[in-house]
Short mmCIF file of C-alpha atoms in Angstrom, two decimals:
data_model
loop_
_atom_site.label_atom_id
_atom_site.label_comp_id
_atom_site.label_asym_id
_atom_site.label_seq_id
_atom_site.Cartn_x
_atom_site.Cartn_y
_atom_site.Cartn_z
CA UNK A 1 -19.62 -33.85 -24.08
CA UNK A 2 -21.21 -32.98 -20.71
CA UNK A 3 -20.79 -35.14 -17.40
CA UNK A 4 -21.32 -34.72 -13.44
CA UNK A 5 -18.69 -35.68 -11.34
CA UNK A 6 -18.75 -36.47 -7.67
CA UNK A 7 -16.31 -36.52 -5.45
CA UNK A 8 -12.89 -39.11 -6.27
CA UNK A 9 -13.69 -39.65 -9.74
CA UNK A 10 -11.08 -39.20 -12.83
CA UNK A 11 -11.36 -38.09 -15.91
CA UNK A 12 -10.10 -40.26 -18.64
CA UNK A 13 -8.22 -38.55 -21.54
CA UNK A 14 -7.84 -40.78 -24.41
CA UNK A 15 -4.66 -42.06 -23.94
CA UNK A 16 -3.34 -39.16 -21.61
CA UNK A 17 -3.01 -39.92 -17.86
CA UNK A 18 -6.05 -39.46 -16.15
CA UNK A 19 -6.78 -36.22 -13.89
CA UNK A 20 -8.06 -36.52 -10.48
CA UNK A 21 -10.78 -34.68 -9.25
CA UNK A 22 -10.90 -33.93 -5.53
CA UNK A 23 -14.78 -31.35 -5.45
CA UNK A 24 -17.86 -32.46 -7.69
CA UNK A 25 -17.36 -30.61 -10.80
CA UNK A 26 -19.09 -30.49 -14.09
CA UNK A 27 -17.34 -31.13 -17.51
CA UNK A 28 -18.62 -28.76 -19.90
CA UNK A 29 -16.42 -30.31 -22.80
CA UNK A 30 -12.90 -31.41 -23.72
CA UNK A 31 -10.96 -30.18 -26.30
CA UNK A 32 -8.06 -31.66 -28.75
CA UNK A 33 -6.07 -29.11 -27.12
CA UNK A 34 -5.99 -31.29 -23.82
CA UNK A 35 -7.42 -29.09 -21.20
CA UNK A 36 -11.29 -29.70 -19.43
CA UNK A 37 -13.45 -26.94 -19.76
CA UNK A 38 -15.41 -27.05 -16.21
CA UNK A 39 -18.14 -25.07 -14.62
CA UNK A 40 -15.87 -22.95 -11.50
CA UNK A 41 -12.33 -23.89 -13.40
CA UNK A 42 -10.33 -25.57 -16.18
CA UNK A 43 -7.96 -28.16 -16.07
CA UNK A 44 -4.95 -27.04 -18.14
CA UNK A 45 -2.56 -29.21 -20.10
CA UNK A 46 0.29 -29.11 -22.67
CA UNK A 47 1.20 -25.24 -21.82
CA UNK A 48 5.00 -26.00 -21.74
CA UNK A 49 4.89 -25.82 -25.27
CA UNK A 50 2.90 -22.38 -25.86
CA UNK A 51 4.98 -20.92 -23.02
CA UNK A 52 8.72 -22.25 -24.38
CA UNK A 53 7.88 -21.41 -27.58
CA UNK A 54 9.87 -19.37 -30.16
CA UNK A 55 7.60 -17.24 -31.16
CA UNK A 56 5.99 -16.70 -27.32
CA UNK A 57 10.07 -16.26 -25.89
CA UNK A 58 10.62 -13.51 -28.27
CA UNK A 59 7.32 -11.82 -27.94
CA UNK A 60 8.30 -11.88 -24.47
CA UNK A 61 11.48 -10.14 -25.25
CA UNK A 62 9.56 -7.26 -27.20
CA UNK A 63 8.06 -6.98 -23.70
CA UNK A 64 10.86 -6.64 -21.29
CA UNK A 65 12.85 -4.33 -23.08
CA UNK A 66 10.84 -1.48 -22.61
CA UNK A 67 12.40 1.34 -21.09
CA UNK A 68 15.08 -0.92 -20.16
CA UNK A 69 17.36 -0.88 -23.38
CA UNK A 70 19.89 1.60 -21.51
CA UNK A 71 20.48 -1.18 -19.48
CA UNK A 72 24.13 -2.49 -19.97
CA UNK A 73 23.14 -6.38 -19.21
CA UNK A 74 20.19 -5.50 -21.56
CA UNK A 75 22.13 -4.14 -24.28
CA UNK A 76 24.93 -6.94 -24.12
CA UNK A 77 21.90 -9.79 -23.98
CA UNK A 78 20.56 -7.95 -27.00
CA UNK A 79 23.63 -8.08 -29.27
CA UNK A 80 23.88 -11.89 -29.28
CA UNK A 81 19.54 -11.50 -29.21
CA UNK A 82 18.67 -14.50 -31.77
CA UNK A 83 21.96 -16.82 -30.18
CA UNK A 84 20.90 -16.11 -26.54
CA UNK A 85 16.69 -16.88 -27.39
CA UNK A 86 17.24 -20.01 -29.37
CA UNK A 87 19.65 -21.26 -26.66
CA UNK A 88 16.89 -20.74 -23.94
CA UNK A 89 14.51 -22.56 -26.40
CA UNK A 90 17.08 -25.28 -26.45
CA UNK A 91 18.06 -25.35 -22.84
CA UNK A 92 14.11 -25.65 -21.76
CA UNK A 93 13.34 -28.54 -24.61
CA UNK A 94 16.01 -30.36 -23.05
CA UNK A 95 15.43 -29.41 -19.81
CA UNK A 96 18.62 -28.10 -19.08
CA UNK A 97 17.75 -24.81 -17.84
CA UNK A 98 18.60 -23.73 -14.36
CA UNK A 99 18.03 -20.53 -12.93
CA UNK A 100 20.68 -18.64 -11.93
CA UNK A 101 21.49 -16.86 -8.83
CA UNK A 102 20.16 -13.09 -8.28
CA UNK A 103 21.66 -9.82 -7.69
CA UNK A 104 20.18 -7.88 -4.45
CA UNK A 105 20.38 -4.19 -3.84
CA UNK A 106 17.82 -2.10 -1.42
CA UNK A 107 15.41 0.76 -2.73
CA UNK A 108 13.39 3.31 -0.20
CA UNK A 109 9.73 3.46 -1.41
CA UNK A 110 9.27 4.95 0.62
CA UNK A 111 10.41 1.77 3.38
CA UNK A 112 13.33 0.24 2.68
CA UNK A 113 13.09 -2.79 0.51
CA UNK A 114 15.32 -5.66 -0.12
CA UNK A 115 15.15 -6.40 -3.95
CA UNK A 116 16.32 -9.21 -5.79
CA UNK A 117 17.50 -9.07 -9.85
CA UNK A 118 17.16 -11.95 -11.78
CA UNK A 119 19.78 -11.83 -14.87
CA UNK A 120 17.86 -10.78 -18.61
CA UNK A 121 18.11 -14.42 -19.74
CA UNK A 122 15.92 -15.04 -16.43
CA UNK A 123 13.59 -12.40 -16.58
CA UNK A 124 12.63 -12.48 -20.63
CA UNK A 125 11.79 -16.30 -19.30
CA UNK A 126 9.46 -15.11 -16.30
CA UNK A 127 7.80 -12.59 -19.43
CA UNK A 128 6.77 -15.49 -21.08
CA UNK A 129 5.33 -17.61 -18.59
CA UNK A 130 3.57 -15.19 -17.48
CA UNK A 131 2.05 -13.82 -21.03
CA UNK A 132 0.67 -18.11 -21.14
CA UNK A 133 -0.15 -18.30 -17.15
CA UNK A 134 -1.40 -14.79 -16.12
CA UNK A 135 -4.13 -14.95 -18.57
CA UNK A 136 -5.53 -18.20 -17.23
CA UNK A 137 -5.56 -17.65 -13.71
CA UNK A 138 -7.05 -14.46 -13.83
CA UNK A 139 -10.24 -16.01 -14.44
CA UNK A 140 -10.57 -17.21 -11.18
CA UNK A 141 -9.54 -14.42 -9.39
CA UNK A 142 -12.30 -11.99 -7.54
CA UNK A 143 -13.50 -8.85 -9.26
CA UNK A 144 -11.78 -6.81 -6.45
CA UNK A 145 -8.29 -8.18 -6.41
CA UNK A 146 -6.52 -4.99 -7.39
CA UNK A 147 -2.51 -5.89 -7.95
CA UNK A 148 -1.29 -6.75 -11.36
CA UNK A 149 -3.66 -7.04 -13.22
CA UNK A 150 -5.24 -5.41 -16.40
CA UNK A 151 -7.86 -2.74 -16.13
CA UNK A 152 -6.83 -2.68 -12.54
CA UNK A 153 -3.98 -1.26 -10.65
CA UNK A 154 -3.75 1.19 -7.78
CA UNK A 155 -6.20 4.32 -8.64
CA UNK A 156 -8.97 1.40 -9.41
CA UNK A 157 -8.60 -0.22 -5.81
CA UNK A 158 -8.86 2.82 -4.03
CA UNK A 159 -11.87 4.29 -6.62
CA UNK A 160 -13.41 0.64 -5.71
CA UNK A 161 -13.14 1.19 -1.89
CA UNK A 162 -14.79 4.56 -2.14
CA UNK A 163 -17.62 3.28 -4.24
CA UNK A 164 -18.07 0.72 -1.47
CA UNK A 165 -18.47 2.75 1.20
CA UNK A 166 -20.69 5.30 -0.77
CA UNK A 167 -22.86 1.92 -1.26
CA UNK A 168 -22.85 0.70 1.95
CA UNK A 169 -23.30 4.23 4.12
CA UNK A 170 -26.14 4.87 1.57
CA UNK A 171 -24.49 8.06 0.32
CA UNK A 172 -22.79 9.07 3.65
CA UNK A 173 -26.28 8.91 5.42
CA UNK A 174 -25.02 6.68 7.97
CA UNK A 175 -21.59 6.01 9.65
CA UNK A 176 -19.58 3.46 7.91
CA UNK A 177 -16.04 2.07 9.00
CA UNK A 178 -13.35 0.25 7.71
CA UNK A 179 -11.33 -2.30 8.56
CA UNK A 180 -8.24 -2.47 7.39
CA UNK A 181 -5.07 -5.49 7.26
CA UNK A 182 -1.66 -6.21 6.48
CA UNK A 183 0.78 -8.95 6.19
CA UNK A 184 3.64 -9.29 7.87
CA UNK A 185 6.66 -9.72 5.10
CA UNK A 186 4.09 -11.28 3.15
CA UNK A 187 6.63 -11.85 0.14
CA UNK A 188 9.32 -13.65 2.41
CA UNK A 189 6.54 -15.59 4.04
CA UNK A 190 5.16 -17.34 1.27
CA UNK A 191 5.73 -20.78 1.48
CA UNK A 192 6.67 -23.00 -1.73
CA UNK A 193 5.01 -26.26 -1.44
CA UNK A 194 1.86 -24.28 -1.02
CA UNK A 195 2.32 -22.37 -3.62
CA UNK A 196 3.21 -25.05 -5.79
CA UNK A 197 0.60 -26.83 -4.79
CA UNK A 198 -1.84 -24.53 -5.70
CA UNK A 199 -0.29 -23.79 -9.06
CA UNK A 200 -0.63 -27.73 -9.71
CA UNK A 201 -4.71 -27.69 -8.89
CA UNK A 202 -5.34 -25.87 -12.10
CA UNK A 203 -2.10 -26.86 -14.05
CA UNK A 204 -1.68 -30.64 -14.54
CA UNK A 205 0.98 -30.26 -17.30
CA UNK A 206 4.29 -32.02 -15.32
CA UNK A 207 6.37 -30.17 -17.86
CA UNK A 208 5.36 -26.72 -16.80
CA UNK A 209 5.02 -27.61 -13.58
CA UNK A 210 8.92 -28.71 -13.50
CA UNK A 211 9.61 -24.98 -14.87
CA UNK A 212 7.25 -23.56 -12.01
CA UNK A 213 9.06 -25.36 -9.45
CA UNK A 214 12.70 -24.18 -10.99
CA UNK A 215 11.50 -20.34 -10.42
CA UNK A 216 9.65 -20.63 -7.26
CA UNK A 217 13.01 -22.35 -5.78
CA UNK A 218 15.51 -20.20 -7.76
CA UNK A 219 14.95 -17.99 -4.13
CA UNK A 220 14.83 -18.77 -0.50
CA UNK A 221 15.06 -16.21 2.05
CA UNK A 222 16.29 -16.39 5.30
CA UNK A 223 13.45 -17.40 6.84
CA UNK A 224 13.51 -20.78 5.60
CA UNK A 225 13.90 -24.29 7.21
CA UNK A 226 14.87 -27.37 6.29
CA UNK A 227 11.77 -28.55 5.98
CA UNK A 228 9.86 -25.44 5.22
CA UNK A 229 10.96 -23.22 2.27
CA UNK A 230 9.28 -19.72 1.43
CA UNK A 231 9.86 -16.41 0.04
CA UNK A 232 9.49 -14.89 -3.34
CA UNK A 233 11.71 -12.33 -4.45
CA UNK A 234 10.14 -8.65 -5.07
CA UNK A 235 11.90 -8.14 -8.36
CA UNK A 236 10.54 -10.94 -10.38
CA UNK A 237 7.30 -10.30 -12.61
CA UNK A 238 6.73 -14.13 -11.94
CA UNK A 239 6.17 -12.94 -8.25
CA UNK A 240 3.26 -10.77 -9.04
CA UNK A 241 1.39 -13.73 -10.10
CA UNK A 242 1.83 -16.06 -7.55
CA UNK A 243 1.10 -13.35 -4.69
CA UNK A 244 -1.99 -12.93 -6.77
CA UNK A 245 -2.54 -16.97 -6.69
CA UNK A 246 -1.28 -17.66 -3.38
CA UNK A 247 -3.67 -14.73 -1.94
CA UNK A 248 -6.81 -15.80 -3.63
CA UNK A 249 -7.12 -18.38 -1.39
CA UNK A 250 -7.98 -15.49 1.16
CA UNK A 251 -10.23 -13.77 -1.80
CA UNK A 252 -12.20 -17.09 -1.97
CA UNK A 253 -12.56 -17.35 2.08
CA UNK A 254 -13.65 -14.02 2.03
CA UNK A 255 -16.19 -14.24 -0.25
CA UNK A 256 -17.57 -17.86 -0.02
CA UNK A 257 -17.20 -19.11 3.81
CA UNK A 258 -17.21 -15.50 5.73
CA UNK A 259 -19.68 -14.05 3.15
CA UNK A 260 -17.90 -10.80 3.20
CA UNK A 261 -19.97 -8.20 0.76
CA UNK A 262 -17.34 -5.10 0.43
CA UNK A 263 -14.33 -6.61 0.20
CA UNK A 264 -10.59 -5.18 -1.81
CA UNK A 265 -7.49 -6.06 -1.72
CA UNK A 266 -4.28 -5.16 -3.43
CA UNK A 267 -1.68 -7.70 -2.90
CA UNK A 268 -1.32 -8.16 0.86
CA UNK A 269 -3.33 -5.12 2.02
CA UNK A 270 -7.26 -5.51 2.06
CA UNK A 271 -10.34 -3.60 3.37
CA UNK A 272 -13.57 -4.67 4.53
CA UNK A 273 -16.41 -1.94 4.71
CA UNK A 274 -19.46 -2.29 6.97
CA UNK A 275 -22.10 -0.17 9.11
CA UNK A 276 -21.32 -2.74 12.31
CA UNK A 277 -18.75 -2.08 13.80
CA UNK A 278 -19.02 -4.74 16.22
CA UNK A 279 -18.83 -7.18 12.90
CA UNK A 280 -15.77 -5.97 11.64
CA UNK A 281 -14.39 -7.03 14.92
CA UNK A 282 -15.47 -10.15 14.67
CA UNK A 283 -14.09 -10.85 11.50
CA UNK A 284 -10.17 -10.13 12.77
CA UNK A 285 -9.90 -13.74 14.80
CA UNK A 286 -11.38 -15.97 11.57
CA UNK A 287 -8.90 -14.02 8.96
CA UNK A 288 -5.96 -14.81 11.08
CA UNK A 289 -6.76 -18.12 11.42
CA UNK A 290 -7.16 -18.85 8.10
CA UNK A 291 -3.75 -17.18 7.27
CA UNK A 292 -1.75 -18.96 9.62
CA UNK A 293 -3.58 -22.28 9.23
CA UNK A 294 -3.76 -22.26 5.88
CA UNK A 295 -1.24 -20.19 4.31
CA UNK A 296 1.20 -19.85 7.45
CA UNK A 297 0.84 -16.05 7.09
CA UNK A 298 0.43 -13.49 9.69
CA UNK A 299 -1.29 -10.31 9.85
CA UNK A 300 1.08 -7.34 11.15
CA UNK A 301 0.09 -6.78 14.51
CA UNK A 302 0.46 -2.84 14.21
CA UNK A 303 -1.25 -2.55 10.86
CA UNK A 304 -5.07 -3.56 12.27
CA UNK A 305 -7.72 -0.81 12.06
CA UNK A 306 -10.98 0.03 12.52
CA UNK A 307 -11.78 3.48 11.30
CA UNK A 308 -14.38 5.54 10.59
CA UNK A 309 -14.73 6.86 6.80
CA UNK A 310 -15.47 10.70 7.50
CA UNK A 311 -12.01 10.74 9.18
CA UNK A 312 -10.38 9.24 6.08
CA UNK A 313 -9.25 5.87 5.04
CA UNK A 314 -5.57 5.20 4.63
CA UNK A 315 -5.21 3.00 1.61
CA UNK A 316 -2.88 2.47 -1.63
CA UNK A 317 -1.34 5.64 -1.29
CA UNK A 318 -4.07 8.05 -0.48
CA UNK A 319 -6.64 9.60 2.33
CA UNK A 320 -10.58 8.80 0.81
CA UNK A 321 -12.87 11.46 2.77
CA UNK A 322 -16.20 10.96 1.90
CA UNK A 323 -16.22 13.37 -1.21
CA UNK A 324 -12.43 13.97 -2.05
CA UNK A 325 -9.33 12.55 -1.68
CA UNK A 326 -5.58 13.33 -0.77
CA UNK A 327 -2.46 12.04 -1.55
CA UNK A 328 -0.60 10.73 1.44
CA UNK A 329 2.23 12.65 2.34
CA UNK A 330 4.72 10.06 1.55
CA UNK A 331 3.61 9.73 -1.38
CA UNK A 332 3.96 13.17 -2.77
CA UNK A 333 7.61 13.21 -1.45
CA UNK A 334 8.19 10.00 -3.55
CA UNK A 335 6.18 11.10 -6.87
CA UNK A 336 8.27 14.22 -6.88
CA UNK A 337 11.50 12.13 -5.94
CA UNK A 338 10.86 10.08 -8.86
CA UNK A 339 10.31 13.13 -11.42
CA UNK A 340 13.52 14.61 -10.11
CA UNK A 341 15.47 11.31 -10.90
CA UNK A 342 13.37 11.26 -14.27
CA UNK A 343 15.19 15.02 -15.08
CA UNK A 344 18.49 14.38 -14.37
CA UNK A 345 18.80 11.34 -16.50
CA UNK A 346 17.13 12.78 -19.15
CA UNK A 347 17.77 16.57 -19.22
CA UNK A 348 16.41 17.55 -22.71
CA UNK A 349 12.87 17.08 -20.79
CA UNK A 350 13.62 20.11 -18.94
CA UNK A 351 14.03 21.70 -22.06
#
């Protein structure tokens, strides 16, 4: 099956509900499985049941018990294991699941961070929505989107950013600079109906879409309004992939509108390489009006820079000169912090 669409037209699917389509898109085919196969993105339906599954909730189990079975709420969820899965499998059929409240505690990572603990029941649940879900949005995310993802991570964003500059100073042959953004309490500013309605462009199943909305509202932070709810709590895995969704908005601007050619970004911190320096400028006033228009996010005011790559760019953790690289101060101190904890919980290591 192969069609054109133009703009306002629905697809008809058998005796499903019709989708509407709000760009011209092309159907490539549809599937007994209910989801459109579409040049740019696919139309998903009738996840609920892959992601509440059995088989998917205890695969998702096998998952978050790494290096967490010394964990007392992990070990007592673990002794009633096959009573406690089946009864999430129940509660979601029947859509009787709620999500209950979190536990909050702060870390220094080095800054001071206010995390939020969803209980085991909770968190094997955001495992398996995200083993369904992660998978299918990361098609449409850009090549240099850097945060949670696999074959990606931190060392690949910064390796990415120094192959970019190598590309565009032609080897160091010319002076380069870098532009670099942050935004402010990006987590706590996210805003739910946006978020949600993103989720919903790609996902049409109502089902999954009911479970979406229960975990993007299990957590408000203080920030909110009446009328205006946001935030997303650091300590879910669930998080990870709607920063990644909720940011690829920006990705997309980036690439398609502003035309940006070296471009990274790694959650809410991104880089944009160029010769001009003028250009980089220019670029400051269009990105923060596209955050704040369209995802009511703001850039932190003290975390704009322009700099010059043979005096070392600042990024993920580490100081890129133009052929080596440093770790940043903080952290060292934190790596070594870590390995220290790491001993004293397990002393036969220093054995």
């Amino acid at each position: 099956m192969f069609a054109a669409l133009k703009y306002s037209k629905a697809i008809l699917l058998w005796n499903e509900p019709s989708v509407f389509v709000e760009s011209p898109i092309e159907v490539v085919s549809l599937f007994k499985d209910w989801y459109i196969e579409v040049i740019h993105m696919k139309i998903y339906k009738n996840l609920f049941s892959q992601i509440t599954s059995l088989e998917n909730l205890f695969t998702a189990w096998d998952e978050f018990k790494k290096d967490k079975r010394h964990k007392k709420d992990v070990q007592a969820f673990e002794f009633h294991l096959e009573q406690n899965i089946f009864k999430l499998h129940r509660d979601l059929l029947t859509k009787k699941y709620t999500h209950l409240p979190y536990t909050s505690f702060f870390i220094c990572d080095p800054k001071v961070r206010h995390i939020h603990k969803a209980t085991v029941r909770d968190r094997v649940l955001h495992h398996a929505l995200f083993q369904i879900l992660n998978p299918l949005f990361d098609k449409s995310f850009i090549p240099t989107s850097f945060s949670c993802r696999i074959d990606k991570g931190v060392h690949k964003g910064v390796l990415a950013m120094e192959q970019m500059i190598r590309a565009e100073s032609r080897n160091f042959t010319r002076p380069c600079f870098v532009l670099k953004c942050d935004v402010q309490k990006f987590f706590d500013s996210v805003n739910h109906q946006i978020l949600l309605d993103t989720l919903q462009k790609k996902v049409v199943d109502q089902n999954t879409m009911w479970l979406l909305r229960q975990i993007v509202e299990s957590f408000t932070t203080t920030q909110t309004t009446l009328f205006d709810y946001q935030g997303l709590p650091i300590g879910n895995l669930t998080s990870q992939l709607f920063a990644n969704v909720y940011m690829n908005k920006l990705d997309q601007f980036m690439k398609h509108n502003l035309r940006v050619r070296y471009y990274a970004r790694y959650t809410d911190d991104f880089v944009i390489i160029s010769t001009d320096e003028s250009y980089l400028k220019s670029l400051i006033e269009p990105i923060r009006s596209f955050l704040g228009d369209v995802l009511r996010l703001k850039i932190h005011p003290k975390k704009i820079s322009i700099r010059t790559c043979h005096r070392g760019i600042d990024y993920l953790g580490f100081i890129s000169f133009p052929h080596y690289r440093l770790l940043r101060n903080k952290t060292r101190h934190r790596l070594f912090r870590k390995l220290k904890e790491q001993i004293i919980a397990y002393p036969e290591w220093s054995h």
